[in-house]
CSV table of C-alpha atoms and ligand atoms in Angstrom, one decimal:
chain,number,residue,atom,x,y,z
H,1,UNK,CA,13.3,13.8,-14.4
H,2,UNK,CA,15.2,15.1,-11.8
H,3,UNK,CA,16.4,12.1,-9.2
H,4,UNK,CA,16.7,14.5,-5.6
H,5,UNK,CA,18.6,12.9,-2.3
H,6,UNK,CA,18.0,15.7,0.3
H,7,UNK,CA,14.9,17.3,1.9
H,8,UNK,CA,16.2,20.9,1.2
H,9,UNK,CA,17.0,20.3,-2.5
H,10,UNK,CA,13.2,18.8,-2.7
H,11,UNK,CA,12.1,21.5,-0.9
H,12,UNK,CA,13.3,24.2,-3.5
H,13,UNK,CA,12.7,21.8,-6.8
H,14,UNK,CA,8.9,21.8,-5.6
H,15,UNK,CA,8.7,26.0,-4.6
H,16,UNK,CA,9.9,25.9,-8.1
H,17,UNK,CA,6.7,24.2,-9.3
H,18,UNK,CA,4.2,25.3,-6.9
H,19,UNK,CA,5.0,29.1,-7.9
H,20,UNK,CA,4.4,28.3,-11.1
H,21,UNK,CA,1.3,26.8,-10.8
H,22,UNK,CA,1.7,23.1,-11.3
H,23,UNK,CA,-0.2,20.4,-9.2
H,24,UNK,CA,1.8,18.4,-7.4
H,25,UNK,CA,1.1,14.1,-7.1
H,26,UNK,CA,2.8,11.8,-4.9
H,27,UNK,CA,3.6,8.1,-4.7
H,28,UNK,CA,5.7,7.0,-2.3
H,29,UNK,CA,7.0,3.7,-2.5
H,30,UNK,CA,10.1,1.3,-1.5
H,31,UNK,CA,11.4,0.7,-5.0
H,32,UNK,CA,11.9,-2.5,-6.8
H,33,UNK,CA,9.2,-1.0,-8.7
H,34,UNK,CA,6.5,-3.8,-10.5
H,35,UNK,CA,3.1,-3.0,-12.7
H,36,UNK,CA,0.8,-1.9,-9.4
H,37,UNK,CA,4.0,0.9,-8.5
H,38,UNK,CA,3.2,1.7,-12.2
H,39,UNK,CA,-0.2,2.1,-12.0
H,40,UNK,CA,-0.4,4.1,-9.6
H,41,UNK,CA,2.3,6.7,-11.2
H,42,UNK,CA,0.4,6.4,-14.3
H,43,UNK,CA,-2.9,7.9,-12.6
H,44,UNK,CA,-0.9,10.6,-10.8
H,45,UNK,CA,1.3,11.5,-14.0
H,46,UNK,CA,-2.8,12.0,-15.8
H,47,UNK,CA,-4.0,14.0,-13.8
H,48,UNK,CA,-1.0,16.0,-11.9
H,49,UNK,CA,1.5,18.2,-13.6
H,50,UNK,CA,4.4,17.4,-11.5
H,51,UNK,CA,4.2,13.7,-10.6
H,52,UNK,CA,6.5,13.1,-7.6
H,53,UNK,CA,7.7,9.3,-6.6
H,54,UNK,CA,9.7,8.8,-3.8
H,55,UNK,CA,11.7,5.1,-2.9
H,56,UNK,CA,12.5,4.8,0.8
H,57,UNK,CA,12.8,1.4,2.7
H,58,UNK,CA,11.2,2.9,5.6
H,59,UNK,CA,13.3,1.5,8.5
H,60,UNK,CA,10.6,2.3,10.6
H,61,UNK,CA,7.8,0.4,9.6
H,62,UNK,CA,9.3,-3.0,9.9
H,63,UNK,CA,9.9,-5.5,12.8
H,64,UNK,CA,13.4,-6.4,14.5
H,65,UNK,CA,12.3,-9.8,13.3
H,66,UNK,CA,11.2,-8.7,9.3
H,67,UNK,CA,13.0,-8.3,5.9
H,68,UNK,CA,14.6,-5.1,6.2
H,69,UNK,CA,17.7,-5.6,5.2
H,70,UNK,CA,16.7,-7.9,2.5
H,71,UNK,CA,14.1,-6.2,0.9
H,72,UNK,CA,15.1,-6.3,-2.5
H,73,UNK,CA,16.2,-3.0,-4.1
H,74,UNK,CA,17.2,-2.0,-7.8
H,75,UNK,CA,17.4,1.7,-8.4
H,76,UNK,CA,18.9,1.8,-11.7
H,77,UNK,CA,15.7,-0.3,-13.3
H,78,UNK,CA,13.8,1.8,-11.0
H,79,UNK,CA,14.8,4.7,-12.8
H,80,UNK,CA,14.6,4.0,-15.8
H,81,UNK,CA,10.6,3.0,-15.0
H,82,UNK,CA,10.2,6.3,-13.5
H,83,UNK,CA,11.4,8.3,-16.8
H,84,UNK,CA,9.3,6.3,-18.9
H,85,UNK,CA,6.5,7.0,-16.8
H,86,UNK,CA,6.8,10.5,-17.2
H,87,UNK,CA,7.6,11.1,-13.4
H,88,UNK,CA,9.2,15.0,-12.7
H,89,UNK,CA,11.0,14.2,-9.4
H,90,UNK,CA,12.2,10.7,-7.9
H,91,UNK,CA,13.1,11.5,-4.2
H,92,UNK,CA,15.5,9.2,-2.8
H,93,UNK,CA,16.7,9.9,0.9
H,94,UNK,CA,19.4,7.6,2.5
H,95,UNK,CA,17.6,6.8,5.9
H,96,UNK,CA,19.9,9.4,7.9
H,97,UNK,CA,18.2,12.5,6.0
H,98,UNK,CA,14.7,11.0,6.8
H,99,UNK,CA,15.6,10.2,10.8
H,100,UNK,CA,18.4,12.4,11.7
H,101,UNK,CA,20.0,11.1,15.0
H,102,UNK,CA,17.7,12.4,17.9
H,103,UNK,CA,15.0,11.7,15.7
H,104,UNK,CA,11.9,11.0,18.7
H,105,UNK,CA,8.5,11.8,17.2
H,106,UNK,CA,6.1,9.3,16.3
H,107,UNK,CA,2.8,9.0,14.5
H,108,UNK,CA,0.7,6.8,16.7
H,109,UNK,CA,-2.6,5.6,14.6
H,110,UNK,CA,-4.8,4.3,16.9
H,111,UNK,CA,-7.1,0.9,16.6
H,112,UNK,CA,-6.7,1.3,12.6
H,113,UNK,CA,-3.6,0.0,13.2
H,114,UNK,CA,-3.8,-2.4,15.5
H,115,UNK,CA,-5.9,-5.1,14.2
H,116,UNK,CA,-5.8,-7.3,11.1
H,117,UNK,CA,-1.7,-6.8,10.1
H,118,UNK,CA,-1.3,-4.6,13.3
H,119,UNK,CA,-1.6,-7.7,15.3
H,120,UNK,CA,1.0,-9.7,13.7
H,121,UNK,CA,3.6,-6.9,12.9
H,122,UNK,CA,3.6,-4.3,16.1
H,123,UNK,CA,4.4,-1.1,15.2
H,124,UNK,CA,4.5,-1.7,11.3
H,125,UNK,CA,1.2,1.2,11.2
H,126,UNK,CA,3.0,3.6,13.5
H,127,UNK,CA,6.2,3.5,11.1
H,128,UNK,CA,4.0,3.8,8.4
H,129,UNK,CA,1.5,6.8,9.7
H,130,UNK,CA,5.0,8.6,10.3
H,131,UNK,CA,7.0,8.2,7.3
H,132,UNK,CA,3.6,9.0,5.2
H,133,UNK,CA,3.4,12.2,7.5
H,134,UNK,CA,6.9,13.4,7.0
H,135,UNK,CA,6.8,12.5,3.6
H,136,UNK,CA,3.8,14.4,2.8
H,137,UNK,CA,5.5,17.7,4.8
H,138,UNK,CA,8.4,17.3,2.6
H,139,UNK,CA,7.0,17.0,-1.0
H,140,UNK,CA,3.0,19.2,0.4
H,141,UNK,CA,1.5,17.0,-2.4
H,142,UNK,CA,-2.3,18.0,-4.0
H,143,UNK,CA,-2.9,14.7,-4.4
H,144,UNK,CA,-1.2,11.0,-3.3
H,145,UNK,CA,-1.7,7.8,-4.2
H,146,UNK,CA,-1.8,4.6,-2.7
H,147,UNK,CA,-2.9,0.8,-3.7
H,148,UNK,CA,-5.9,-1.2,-2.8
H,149,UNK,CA,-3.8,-3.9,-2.4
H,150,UNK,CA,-2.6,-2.6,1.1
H,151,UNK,CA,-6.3,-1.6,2.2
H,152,UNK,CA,-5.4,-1.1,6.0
H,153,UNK,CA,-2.5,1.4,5.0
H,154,UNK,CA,-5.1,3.2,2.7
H,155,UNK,CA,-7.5,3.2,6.1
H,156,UNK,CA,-5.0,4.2,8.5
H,157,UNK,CA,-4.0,6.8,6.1
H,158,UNK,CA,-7.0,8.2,5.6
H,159,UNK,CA,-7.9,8.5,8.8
H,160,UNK,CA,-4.6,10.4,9.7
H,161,UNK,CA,-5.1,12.7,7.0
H,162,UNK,CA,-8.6,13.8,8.4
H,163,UNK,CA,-7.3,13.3,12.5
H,164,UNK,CA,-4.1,15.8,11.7
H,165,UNK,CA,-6.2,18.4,8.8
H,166,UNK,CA,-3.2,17.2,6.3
H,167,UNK,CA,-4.2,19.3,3.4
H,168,UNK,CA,-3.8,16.7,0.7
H,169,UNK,CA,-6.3,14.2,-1.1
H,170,UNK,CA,-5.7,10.3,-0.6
H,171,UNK,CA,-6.3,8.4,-3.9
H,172,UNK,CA,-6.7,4.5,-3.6
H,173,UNK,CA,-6.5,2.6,-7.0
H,174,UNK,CA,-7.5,-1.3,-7.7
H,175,UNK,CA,-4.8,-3.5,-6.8
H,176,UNK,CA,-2.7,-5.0,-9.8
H,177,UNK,CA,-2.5,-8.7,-10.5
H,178,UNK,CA,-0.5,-11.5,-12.4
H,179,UNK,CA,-1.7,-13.0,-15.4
H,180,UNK,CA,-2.6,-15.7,-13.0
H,181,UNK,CA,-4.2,-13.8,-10.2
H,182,UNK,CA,-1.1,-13.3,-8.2
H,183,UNK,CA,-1.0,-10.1,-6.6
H,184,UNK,CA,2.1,-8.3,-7.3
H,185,UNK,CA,4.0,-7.2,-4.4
H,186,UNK,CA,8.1,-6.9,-4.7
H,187,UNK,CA,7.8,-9.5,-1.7
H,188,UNK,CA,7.4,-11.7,-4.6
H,189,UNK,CA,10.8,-11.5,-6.0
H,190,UNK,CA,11.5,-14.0,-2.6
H,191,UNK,CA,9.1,-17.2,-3.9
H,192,UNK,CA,10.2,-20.3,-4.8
H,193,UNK,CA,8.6,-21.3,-7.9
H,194,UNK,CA,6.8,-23.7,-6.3
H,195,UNK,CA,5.8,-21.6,-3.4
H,196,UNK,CA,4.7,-19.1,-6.1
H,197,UNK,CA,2.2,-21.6,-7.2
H,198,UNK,CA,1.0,-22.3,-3.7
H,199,UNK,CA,0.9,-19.1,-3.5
H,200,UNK,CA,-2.0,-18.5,-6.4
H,201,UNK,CA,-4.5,-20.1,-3.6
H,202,UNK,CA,-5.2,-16.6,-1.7
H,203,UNK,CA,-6.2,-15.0,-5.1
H,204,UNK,CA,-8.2,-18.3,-6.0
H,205,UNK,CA,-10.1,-17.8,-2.8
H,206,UNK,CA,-10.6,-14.4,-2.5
H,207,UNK,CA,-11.4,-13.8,-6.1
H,208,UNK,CA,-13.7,-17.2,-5.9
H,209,UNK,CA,-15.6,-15.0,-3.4
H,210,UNK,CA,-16.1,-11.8,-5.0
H,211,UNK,CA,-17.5,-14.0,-7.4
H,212,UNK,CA,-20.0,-15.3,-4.8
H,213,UNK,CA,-20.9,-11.5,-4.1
H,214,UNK,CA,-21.3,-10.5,-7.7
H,215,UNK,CA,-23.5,-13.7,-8.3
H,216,UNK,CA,-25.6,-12.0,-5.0
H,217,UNK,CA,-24.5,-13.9,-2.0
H,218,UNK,CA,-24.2,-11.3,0.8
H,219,UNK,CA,-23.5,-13.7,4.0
H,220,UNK,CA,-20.4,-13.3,5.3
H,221,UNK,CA,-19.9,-16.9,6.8
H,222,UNK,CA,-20.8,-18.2,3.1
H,223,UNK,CA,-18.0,-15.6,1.5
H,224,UNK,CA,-15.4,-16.1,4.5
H,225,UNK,CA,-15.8,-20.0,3.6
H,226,UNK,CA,-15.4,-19.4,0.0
H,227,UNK,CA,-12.2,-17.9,0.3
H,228,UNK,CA,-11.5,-20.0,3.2
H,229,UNK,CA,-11.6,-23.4,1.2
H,230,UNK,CA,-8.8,-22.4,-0.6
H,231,UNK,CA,-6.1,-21.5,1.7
H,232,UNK,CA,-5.2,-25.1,2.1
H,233,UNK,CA,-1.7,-24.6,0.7
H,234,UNK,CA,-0.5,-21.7,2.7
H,235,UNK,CA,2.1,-23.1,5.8
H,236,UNK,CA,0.3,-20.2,7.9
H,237,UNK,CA,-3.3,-17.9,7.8
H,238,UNK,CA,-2.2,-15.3,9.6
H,239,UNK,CA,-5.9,-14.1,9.0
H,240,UNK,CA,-8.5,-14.3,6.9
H,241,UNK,CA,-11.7,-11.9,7.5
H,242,UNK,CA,-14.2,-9.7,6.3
H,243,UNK,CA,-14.2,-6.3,7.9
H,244,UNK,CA,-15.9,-2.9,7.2
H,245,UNK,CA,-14.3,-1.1,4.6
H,246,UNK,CA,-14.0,2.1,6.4
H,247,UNK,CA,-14.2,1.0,10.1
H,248,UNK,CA,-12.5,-2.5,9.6
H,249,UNK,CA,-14.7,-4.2,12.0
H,250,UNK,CA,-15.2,-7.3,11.1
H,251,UNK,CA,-18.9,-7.8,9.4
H,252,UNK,CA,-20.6,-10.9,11.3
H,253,UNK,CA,-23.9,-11.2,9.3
H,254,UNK,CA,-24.7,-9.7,5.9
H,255,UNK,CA,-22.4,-7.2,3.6
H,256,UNK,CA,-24.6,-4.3,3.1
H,257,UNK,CA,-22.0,-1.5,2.9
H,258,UNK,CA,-18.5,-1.7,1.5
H,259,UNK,CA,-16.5,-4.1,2.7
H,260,UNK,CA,-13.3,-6.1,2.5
H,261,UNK,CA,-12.1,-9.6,2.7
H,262,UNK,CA,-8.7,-9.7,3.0
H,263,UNK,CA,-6.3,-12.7,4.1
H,264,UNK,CA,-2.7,-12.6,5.1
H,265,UNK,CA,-0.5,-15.8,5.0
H,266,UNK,CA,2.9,-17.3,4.9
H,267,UNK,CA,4.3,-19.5,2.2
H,268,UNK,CA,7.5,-20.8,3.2
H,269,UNK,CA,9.2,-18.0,4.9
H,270,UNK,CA,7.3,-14.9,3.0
H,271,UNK,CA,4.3,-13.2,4.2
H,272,UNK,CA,1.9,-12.7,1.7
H,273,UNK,CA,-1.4,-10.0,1.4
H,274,UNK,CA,-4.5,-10.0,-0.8
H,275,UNK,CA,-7.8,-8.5,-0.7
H,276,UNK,CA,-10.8,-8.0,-2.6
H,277,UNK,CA,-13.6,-5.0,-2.1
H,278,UNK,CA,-17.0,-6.5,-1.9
H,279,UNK,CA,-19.1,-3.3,-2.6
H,280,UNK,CA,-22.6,-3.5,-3.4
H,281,UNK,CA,-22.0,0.2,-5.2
H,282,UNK,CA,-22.1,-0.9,-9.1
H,283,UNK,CA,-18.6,1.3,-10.0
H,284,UNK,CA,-16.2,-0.4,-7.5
H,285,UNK,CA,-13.2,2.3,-9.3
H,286,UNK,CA,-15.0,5.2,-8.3
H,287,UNK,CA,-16.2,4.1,-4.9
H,288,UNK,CA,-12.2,2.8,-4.4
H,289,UNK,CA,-10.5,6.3,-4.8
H,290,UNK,CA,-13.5,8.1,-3.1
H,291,UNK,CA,-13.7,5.7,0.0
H,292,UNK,CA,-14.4,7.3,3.4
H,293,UNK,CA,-14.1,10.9,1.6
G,1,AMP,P1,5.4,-0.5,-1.6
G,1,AMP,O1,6.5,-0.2,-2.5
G,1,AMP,O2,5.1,-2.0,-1.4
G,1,AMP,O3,5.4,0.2,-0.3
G,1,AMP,O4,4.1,0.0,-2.3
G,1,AMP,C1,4.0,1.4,-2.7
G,1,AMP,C2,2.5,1.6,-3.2
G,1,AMP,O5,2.2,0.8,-4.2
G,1,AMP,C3,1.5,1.4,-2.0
G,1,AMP,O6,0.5,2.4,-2.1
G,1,AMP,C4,1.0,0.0,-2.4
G,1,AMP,O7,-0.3,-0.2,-2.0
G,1,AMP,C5,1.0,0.1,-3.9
G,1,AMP,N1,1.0,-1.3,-4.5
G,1,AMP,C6,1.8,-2.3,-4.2
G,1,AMP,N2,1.4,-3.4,-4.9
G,1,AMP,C7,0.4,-3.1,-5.6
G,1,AMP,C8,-0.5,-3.8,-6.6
G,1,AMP,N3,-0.3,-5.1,-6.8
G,1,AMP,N4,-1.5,-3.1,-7.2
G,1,AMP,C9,-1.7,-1.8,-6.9
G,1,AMP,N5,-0.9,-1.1,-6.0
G,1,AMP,C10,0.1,-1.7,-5.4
């Protein structure tokens, strides 16, 4: 494995590769790597011959306000996860080789981005839509991955990929979850063991409504409530809703396409994520990774 720091030494590792007829996968992630990271590496290392990861705190993608400079960071463990995993090339620019001073240009995504998180982080999508741009210039992946668990980045994504003809394949895969439900998310290196266990009651509720769905309920008040009943413990919903899968407007009535219900919440001082994907498709895997394609 090859650990790279600068776009022009990634540039020539990947020629390298490309020439000699490797395909090339991409996950790019902000390190403190956990089991969903791995997952997703796993998939790209099976079916790409030169699995690339990248770790960049994206500067860009979070508020004056958010937890940049605490996000938590260990490279070395990092690392050593990404040789295990069989990963060819760990990219990891220092923020000044991904925005250069006079760096102006901006990804702007559009409604995708503004609802759901977009409300309560401004900007966070637009940070995101360019990083994932100039990330995918810099490494011109066949194939990249991303996790279910952050469904609106996967949307936004998508729909930049087909708005700007990117010539690369968007992979989602099932979110990753604690033995206890907990979805895993570095974010929740910052709990308090007791605000861990309060935080258990989003995956309660959203996993006590798929449930519902699988057992046939389709209406989405009866889901939303579901899920709803359980939030009790959070100090904040920031939202919880059940949206198109693809448009993510929210579904008033019945769920008769794929859709997702998805809550965001603070426990003490750390925002938390979850969704589940209530698709009346029988394989939910296959209809994850091939969503909106
Ligand atoms: P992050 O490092 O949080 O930016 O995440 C990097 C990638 O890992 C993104 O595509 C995330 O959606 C994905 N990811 C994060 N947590 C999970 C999880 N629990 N299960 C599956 N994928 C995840």
């Amino acid at each position: 494995m090859r650990i790279i720091r600068t776009i022009p030494e990634l540039r020539t590792a990947l020629k390298a590769r490309r020439e000699g007829g490797n395909t090339i996968g991409f996950v790019p992630t902000m390190g403190f790597l956990h089991e969903g990271h791995a997952s997703l590496i796993r998939q790209c290392a099976a079916r790409c011959d030169c699995p690339v990861v990248s770790i960049f705190v994206n500067p860009t993608q979070f508020g004056p306000e958010e937890d940049f400079a605490q996000y938590p960071r260990d490279a070395e463990r990092d690392q050593n996860l990404c040789l295990k995993l069989g990963v060819k090339i760990l990219f990891m620019p220092e923020p000044s080789e991904v925005y250069p001073t006079g760096f102006s240009t901006f990804v702007e995504p559009g409604n995708l981005g503004n609802v759901l998180c977009g409300e309560f982080r401004p900007g966070h999508f637009r940070g995101v839509a360019t990083v994932v741009t100039k990330l995918f210039n810099m490494v011109q992946p066949n194939l990249a991955f991303f996790g279910q668990k952050d469904f609106q980045q996967v949307a936004v994504i998508r729909r930049l990929v087909k708005d700007l003809n990117l010539p690369v394949d968007i992979i989602a895969a099932p979110t990753i979850r604690e033995a206890d439900g907990l979805a895993m998310s570095s974010r929740n290196t910052y709990l308090s063991p007791e605000n861990r266990q309060r935080a258990l009651c989003i995956s309660r509720g959203l996993l006590k409504a798929e449930a519902a769905f699988r057992g046939g309920t389709r209406d989405a008040e009866a889901l939303l409530a579901a899920a709803k009943t359980e939030l009790n413990e959070m100090d904040e919903i920031h939202y919880c809703e059940l949206v198109d899968a693809l448009t993510l407007e929210p579904v008033s009535r019945e769920v008769n396409r794929a859709a997702v219900l998805a809550v965001a919440a603070m426990v003490g001082r750390t925002r938390l994520i979850d969704n589940v994907l209530l698709s009346p498709s029988a394989d939910t895997s296959h209809f994850i990774s091939h969503l909106g394609d």
